[in-house]
Short mmCIF file of C-alpha atoms and ligand atoms in Angstrom, two decimals:
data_model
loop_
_atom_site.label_atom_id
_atom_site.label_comp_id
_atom_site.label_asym_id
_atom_site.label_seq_id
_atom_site.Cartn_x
_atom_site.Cartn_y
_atom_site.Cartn_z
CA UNK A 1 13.47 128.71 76.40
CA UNK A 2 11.42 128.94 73.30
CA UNK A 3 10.21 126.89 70.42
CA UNK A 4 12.78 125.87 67.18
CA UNK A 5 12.25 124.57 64.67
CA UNK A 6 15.04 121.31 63.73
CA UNK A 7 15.61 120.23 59.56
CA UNK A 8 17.42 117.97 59.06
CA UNK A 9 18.24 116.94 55.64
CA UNK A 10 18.65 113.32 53.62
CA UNK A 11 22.36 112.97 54.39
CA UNK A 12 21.70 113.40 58.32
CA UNK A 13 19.09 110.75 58.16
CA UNK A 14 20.46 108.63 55.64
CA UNK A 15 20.13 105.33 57.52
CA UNK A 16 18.71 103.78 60.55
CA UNK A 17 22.04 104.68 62.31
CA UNK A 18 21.94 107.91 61.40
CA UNK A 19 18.28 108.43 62.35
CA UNK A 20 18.95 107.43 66.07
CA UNK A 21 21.95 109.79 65.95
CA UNK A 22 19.38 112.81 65.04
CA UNK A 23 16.92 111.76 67.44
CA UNK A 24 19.63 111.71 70.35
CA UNK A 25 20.19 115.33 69.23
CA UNK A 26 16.35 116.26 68.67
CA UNK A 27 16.28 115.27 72.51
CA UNK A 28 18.81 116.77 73.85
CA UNK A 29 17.26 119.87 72.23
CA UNK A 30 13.87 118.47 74.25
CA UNK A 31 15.96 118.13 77.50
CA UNK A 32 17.35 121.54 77.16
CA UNK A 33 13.68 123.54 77.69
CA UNK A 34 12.42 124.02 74.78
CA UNK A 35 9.51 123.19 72.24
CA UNK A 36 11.01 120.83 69.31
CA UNK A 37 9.52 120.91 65.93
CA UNK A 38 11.55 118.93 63.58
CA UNK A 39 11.15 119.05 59.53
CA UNK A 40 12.75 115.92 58.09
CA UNK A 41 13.69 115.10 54.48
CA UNK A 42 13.79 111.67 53.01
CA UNK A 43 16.68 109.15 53.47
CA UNK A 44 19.73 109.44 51.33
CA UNK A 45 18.90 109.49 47.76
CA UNK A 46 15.76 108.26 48.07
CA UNK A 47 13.65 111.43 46.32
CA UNK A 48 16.48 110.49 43.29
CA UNK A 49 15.52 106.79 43.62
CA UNK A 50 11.95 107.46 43.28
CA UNK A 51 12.08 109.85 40.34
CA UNK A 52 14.56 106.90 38.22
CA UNK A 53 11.67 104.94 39.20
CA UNK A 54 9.32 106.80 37.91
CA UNK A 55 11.51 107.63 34.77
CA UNK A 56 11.18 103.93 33.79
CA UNK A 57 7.92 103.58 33.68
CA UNK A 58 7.18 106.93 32.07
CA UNK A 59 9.12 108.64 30.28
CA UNK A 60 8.49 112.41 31.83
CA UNK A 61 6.50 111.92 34.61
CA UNK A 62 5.18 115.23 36.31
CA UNK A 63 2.40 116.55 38.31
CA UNK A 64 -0.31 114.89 40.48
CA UNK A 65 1.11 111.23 40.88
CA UNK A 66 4.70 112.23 40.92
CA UNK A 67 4.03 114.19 43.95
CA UNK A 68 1.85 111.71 44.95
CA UNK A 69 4.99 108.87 44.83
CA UNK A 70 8.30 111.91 45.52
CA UNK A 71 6.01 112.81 49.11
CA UNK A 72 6.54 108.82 49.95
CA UNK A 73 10.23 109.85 51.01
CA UNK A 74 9.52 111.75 53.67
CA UNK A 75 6.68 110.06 54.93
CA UNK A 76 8.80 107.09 56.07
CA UNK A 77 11.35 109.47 57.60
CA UNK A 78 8.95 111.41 59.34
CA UNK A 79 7.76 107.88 60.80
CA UNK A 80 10.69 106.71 61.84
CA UNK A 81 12.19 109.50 63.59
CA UNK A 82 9.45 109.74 65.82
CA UNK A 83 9.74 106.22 66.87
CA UNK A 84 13.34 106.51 67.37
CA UNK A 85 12.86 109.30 69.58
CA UNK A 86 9.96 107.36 71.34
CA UNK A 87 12.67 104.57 71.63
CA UNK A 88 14.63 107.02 74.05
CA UNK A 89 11.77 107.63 75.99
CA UNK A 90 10.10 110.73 74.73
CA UNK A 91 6.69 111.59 73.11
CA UNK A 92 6.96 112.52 69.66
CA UNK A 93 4.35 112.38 66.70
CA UNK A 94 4.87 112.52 63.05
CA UNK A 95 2.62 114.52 60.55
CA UNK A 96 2.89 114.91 56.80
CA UNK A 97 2.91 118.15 54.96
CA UNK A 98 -0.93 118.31 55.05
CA UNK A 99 -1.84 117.57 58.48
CA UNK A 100 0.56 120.10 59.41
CA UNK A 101 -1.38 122.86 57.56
CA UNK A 102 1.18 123.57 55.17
CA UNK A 103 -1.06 125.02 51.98
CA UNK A 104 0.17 125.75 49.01
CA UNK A 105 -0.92 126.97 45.09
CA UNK A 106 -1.40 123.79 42.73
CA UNK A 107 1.40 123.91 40.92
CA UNK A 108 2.27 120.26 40.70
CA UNK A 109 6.22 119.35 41.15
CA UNK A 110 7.09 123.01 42.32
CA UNK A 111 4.47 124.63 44.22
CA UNK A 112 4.56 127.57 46.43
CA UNK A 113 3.36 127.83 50.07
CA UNK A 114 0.36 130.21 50.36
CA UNK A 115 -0.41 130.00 53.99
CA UNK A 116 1.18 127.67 57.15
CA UNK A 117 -2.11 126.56 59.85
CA UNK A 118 0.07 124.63 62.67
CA UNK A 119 -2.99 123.85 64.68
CA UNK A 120 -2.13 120.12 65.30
CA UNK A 121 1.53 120.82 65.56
CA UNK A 122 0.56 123.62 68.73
CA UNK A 123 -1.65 121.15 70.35
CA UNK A 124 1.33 118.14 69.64
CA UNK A 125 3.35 120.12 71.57
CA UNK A 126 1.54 121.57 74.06
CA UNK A 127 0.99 118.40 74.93
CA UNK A 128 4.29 117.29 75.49
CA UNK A 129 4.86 116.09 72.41
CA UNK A 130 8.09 116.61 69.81
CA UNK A 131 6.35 117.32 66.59
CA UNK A 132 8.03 115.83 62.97
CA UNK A 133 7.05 117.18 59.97
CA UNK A 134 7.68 115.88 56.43
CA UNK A 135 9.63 118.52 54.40
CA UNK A 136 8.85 119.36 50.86
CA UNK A 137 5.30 118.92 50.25
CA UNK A 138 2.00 120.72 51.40
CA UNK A 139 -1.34 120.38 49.85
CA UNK A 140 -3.58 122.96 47.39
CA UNK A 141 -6.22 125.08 48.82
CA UNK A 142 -7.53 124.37 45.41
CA UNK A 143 -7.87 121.09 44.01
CA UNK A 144 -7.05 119.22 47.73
CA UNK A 145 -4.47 117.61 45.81
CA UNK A 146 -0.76 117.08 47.43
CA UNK A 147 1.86 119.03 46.13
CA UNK A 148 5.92 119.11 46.72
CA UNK A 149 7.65 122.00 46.52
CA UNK A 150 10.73 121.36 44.12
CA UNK A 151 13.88 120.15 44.60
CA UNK A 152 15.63 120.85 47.99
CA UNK A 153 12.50 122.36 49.62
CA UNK A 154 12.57 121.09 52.99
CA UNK A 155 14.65 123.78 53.59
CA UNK A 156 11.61 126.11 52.73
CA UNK A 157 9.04 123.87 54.77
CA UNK A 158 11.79 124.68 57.89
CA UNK A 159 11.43 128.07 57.57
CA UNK A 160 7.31 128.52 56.74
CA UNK A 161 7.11 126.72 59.80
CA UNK A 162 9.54 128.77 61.95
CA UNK A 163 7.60 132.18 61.02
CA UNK A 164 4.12 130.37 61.14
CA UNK A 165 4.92 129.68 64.94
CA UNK A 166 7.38 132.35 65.76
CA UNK A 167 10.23 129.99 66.44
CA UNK A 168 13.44 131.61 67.72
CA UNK A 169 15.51 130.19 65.12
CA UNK A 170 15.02 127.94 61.98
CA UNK A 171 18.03 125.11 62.47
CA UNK A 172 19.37 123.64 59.45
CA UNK A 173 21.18 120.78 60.18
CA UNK A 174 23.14 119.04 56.97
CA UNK A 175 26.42 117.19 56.26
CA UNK A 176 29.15 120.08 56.32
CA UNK A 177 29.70 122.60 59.31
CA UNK A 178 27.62 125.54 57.92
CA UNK A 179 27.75 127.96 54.87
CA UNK A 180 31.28 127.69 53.03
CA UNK A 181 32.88 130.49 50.63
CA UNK A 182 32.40 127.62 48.18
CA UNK A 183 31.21 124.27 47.98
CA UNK A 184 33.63 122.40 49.86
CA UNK A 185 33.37 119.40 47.36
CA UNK A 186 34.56 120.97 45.10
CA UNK A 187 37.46 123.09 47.01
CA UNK A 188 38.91 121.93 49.59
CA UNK A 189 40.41 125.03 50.93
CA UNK A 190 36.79 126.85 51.28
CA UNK A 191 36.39 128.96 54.36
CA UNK A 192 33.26 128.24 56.71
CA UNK A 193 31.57 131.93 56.66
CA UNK A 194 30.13 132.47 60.40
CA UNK A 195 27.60 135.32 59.38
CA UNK A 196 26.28 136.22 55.60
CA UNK A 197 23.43 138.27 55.10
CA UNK A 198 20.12 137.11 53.72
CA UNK A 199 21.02 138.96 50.79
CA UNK A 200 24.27 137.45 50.01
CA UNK A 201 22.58 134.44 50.82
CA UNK A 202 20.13 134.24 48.54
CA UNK A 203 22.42 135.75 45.64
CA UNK A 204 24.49 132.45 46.40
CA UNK A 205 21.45 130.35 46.72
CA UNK A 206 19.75 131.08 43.41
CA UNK A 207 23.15 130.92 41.72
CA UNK A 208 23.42 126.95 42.55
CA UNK A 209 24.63 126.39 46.49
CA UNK A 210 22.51 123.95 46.99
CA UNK A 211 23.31 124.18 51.11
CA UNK A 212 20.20 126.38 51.43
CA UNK A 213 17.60 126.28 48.58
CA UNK A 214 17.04 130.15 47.52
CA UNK A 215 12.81 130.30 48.31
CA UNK A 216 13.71 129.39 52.03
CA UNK A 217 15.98 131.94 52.13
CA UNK A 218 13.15 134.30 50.89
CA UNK A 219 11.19 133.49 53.18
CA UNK A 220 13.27 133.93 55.78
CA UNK A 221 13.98 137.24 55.19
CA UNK A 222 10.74 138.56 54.25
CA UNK A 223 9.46 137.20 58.18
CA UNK A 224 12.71 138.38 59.95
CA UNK A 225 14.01 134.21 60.47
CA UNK A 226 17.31 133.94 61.77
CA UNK A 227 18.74 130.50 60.12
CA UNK A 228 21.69 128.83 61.69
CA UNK A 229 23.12 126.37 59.06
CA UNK A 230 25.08 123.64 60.96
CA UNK A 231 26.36 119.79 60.87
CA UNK A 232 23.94 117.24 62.42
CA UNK A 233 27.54 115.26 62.55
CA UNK A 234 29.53 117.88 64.88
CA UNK A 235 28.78 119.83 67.61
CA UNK A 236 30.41 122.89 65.81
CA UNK A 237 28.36 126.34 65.66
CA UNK A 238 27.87 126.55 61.72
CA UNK A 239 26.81 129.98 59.63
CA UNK A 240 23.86 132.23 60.77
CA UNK A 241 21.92 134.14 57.77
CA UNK A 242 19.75 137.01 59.06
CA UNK A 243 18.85 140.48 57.57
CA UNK A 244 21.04 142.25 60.13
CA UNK A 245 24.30 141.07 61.95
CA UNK A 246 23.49 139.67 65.64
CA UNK A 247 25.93 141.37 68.12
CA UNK A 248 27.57 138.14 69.00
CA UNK A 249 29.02 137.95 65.48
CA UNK A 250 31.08 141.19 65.94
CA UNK A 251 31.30 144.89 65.29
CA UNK A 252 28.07 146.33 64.06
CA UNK A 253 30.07 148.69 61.81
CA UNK A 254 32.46 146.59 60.34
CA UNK A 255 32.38 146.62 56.25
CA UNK A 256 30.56 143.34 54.42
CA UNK A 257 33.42 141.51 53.05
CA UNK A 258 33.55 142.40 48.97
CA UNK A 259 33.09 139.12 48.03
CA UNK A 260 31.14 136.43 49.86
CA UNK A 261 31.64 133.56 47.64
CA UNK A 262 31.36 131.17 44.70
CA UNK A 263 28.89 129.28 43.80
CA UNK A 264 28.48 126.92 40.77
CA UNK A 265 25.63 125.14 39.03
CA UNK A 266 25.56 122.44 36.46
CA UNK A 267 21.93 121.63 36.69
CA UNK A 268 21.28 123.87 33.85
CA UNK A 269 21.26 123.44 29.97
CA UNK A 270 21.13 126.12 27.32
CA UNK A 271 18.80 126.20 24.17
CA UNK A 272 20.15 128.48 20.94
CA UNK A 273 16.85 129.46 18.91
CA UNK A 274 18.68 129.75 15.46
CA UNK A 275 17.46 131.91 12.81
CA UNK A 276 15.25 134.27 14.00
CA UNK A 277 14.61 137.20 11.98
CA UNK A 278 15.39 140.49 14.04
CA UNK A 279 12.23 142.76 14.09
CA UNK A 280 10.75 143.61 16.60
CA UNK A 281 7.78 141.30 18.61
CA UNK A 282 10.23 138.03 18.12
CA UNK A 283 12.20 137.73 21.39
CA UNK A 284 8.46 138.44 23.44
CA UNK A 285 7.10 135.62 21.28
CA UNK A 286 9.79 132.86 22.22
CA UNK A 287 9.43 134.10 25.85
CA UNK A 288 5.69 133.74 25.79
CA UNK A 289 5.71 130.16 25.15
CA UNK A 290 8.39 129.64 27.37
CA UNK A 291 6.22 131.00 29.86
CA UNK A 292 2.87 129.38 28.39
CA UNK A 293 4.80 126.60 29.53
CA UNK A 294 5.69 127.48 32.94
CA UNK A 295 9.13 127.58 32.63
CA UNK A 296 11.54 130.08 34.37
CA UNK A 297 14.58 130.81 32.51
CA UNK A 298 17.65 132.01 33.77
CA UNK A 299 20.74 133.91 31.25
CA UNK A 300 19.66 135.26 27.74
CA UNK A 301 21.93 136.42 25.26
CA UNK A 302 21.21 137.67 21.67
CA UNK A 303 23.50 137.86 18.78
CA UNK A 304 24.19 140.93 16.41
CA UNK A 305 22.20 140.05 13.25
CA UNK A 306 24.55 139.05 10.55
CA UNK A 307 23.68 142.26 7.92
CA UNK A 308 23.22 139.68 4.75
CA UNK A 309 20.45 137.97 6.15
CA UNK A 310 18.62 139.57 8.66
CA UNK A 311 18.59 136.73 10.95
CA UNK A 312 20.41 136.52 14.61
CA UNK A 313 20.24 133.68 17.15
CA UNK A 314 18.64 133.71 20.62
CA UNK A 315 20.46 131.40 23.41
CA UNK A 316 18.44 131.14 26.80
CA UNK A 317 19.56 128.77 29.88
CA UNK A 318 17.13 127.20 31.76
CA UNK A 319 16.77 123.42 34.71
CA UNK A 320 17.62 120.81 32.43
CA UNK A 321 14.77 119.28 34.21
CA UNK A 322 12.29 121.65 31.83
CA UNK A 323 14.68 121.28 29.22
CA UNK A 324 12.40 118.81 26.81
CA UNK A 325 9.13 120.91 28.03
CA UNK A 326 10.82 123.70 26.60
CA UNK A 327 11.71 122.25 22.99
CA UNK A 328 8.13 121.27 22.61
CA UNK A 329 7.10 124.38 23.06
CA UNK A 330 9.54 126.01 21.04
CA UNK A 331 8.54 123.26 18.26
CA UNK A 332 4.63 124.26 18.75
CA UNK A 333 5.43 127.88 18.52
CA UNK A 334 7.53 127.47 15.35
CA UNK A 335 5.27 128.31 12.74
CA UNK A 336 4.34 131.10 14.50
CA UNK A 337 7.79 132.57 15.63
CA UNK A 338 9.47 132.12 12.73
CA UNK A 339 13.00 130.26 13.11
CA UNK A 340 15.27 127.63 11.62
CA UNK A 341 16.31 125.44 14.01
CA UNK A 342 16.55 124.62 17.69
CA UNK A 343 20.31 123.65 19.17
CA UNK A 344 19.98 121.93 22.95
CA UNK A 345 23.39 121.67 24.86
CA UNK A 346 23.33 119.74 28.45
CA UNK A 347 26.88 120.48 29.25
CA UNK A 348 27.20 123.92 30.09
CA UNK A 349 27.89 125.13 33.99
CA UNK A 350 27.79 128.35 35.57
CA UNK A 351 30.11 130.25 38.27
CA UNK A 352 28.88 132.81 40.24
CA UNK A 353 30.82 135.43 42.19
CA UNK A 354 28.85 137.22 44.96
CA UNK A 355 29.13 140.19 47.54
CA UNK A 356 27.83 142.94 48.34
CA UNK A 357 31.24 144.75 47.93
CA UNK A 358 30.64 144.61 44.40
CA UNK A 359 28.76 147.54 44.78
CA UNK A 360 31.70 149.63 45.57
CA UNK A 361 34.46 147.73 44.11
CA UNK A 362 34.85 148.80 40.40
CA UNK A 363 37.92 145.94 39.94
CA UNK A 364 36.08 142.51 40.27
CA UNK A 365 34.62 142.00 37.06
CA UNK A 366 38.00 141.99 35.61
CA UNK A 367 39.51 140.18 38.33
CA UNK A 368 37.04 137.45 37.46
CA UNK A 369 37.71 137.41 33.71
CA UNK A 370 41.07 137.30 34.69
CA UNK A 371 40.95 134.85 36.65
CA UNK A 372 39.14 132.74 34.21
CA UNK A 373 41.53 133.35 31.24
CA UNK A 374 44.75 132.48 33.77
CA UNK A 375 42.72 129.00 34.57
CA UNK A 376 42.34 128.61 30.80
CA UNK A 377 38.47 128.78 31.00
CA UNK A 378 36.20 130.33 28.07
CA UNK A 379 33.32 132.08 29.05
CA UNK A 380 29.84 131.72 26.71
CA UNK A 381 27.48 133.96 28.35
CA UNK A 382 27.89 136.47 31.41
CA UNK A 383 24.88 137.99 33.65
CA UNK A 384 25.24 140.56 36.11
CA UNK A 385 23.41 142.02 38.63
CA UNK A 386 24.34 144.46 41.39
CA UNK A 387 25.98 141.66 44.02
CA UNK A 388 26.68 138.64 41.76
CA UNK A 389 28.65 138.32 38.14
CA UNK A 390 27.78 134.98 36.01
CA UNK A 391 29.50 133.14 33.30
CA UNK A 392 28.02 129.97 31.18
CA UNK A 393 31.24 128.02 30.83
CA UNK A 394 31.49 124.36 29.95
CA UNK A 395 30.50 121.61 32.62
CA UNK A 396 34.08 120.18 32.46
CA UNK A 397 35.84 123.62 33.15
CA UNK A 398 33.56 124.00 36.38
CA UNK A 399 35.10 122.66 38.85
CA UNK A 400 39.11 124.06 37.83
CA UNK A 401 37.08 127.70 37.51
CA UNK A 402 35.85 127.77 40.79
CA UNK A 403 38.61 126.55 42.42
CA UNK A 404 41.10 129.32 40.61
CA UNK A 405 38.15 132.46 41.37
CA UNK A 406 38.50 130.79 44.58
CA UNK A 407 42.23 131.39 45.52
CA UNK A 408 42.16 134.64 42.72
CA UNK A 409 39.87 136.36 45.91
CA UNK A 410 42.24 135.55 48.45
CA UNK A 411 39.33 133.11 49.91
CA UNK A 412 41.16 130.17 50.58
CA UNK A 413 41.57 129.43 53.89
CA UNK A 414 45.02 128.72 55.78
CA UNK A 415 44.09 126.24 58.11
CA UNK A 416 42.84 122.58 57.87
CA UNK A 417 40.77 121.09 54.80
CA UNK A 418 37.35 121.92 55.16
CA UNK A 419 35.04 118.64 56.10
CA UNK A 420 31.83 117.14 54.04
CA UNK A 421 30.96 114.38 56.61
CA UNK A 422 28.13 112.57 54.43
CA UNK A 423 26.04 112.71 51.42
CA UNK A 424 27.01 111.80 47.87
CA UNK A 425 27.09 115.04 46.29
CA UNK A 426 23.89 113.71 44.27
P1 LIG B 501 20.78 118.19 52.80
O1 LIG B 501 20.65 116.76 52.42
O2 LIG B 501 21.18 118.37 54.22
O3 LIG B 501 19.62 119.04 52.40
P2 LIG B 501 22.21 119.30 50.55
O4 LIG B 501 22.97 118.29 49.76
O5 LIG B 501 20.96 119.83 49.99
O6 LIG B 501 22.04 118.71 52.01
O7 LIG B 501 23.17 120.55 50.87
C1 LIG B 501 24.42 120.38 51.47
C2 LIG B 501 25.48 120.38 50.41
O8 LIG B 501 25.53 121.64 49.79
C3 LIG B 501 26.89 120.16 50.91
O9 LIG B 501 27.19 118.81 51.08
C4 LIG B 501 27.74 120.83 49.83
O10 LIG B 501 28.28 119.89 48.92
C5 LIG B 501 26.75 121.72 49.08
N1 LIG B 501 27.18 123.12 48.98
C6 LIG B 501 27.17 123.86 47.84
N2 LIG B 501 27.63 125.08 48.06
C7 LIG B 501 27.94 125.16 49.37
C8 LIG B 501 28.46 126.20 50.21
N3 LIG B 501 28.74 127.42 49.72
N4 LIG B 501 28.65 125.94 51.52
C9 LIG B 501 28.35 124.72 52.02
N5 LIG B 501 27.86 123.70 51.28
C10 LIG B 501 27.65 123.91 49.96
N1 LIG B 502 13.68 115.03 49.53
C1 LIG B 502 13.55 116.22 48.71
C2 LIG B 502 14.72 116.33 47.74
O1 LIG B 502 15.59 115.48 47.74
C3 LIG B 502 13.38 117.46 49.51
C4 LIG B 502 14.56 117.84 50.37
O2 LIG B 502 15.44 117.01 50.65
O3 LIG B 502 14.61 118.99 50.79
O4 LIG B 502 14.75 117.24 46.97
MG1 LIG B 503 19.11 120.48 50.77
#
């Protein structure tokens, strides 16, 4: 029996009940041979309490103290887990990000792990101990300072860990029953997907299913991590991601499915540079202060210059999160770019059909559009790339659109109503 490596995410551990119910299973995991390392993220809501928190007393709080306040979460987690588990009896010690040598760049807010040192986690456990680890945040080589790791990255702390100290498999334990062909908030009738590749994976991950968070899922396939995505509610086997398909999931040889699923994303807003004259230099000067700004972008699109004037528009989507960052910079750069104006809109969403059939399949993209126009849906920007097709639609449409891609597929499933057993969709 070998070493894994346990995350369990906010709606697992979302109150004192629910901790004791993890640490039950962390033990049983103990009792059944092997080495427990357990990542934990903070109760509930609680990251989304502190940052409201934080938006009252400042208005855009980033970098060193909002780390300092977001890593609070799962340092009371991490705390009480272990006593829970010491409650039933066995040795466990908590450790935050640092202390478990997670080091990372110093990018404040969304920093990137450079290097994993589990020194005190190897001697926790060899002596006996079940080691807990606070998700999400590490600290820079550079400026000693601690960092978190964006939104949803506990996920990615799980999985540096795992290849750090060759873990058998990276566990993620959350509040449905594994990796769905959609998000089964949002349809009911999604199918839970028993193998996807880390490719499909991360397609679906970057495109806004939140179940894994897409850097873990990076990670994982750039050290060879087998991930098995499960409940922390049920006993149910959930979804494995790996690079290759394990023999217990079937027939080597069998064909990837064409389409693996549907993902959607409303976190994202859409700026329209208006005005800008079309010669050549202006589209690398908007994106340079974009970047300046250390923003990543997501969907461009550029208009046909109307002839009379010269002049075509520039939309971009980007994490509404960066969305005022990136107006100030736009602002700054204005004398210098050249435009007229600047239009924001917060209520756009994007749908995201993935597979790796795609490849081979020349009908989906008009199945898609079809789709789309049947569920009355109008489409404002579309992105491609070899496994995935994106449209910007608006937020309200989202939810009808995925559900009618959804059955349009043929990936509904036949048999009962998939279950979400916690969490508050937040
Ligand atoms: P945790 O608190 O465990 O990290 P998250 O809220 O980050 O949980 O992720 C789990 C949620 O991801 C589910 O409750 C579900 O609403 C959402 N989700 C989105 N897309 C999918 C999908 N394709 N399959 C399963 N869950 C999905
Ligand atoms: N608590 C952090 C968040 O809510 C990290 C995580 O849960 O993975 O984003
Ligand atoms: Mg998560």
């Amino acid at each position: 029996m070998g070493l894994v490596v346990q995350k369990y995410g906010g709606s697992s551990v979302a109150d004192a009940e629910g901790i004791k119910r993890v640490a039950k299973r962390i033990v049983d995991a103990k009792k059944n041979g092997h080495q427990v390392v357990v990542v934990v993220s903070a109760m509930g809501d609680t990251t989304d309490e502190l940052i409201d928190l934080a938006e009252q007393v400042s208005p855009m709080p980033a970098g060193r103290e909002f780390d300092m306040l977001l890593t609070a979460g799962e340092r009371i987690s991490m705390a009480l887990l272990a006593m829970a588990i010491k409650n039933l009896g066995h040795e466990a010690q908590s450790f935050t990000g640092s202390q478990a040598g997670v080091i990372t760049d110093s990018v404040h807010n969304k920093a990137r792990i450079i290097d994993v040192t589990p020194g005190r986690i190897r001697t926790a456990l060899d002596e006996g101990n079940i080691a807990i680890v606070a998700g999400f945040q590490g600290v820079s080589a550079d400026s000693k300072d601690i960092t978190t790791l964006g939104r949803g990255g506990s996920d990615t702390t799980a999985v540096a860990l795992a290849a750090a100290l060759d873990a058998e498999v990276c566990e993620i334990y959350t509040d449905v029953d594994g990796v769905f062909t959609a998000d089964p908030r949002v349809v009911k009738k999604a199918r839970k997907i028993d193998w996807i590749s880390s490719e499909d994976m991360l397609e679906l991950a970057a495109s806004g299913s939140k179940v894994l968070l897409h850097r873990c899922v990076e990670y994982a396939r750039r050290y060879n991590i087998p991930i098995h995505v499960r409940s922390s509610f049920s006993g149910l086997p959930g979804t494995w991601v790996s690079n290759e398909k394990p023999e217990s999931q079937g027939d080597e040889q069998v064909e990837h499915a064409i389409i693996s699923g549907v993902a959607h994303d409303v976190s994202e807003a859409k700026i329209t540079v208006v005005g800008v004259p079309d010669k050549p230099g202006e589209a690398a000067a908007i994106f340079r202060a974009i970047a300046d700004a250390e923003i990543n972008i997501d969907m461009i699109v550029q208009n046909v210059s109307a002839a009379s004037t010269g002049l075509t528009d520039i939309s971009f989507t980007l994490p509404k999160t960066e969305g005022h960052k990136a107006i100030d910079a736009l602002e700054k750069a204005k004398g210098q770019i050249g435009f007229d104006s600047l239009r924001y809109d917060d209520q756009i969403g994007k749908i995201s059909l993935v597979g790796a059939g795609m490849k081979t399949n020349p009908g989906v993209t008009a199945s898609f559009f079809q789709a789309l126009s049947d569920a009355g849906v109008n489409i404002e920007l579309i992105s491609t790339s070899e496994i995935r097709i994106s449209v910007v639609t608006r937020q309200d449409d989202v939810n009808a659109a995925v559900v009618a891609v959804h059955t349009a597929f043929g990936l509904d499933s036949d048999s009962d109503e998939a279950v979400v057993y916690g969490g508050t969709g937040r």
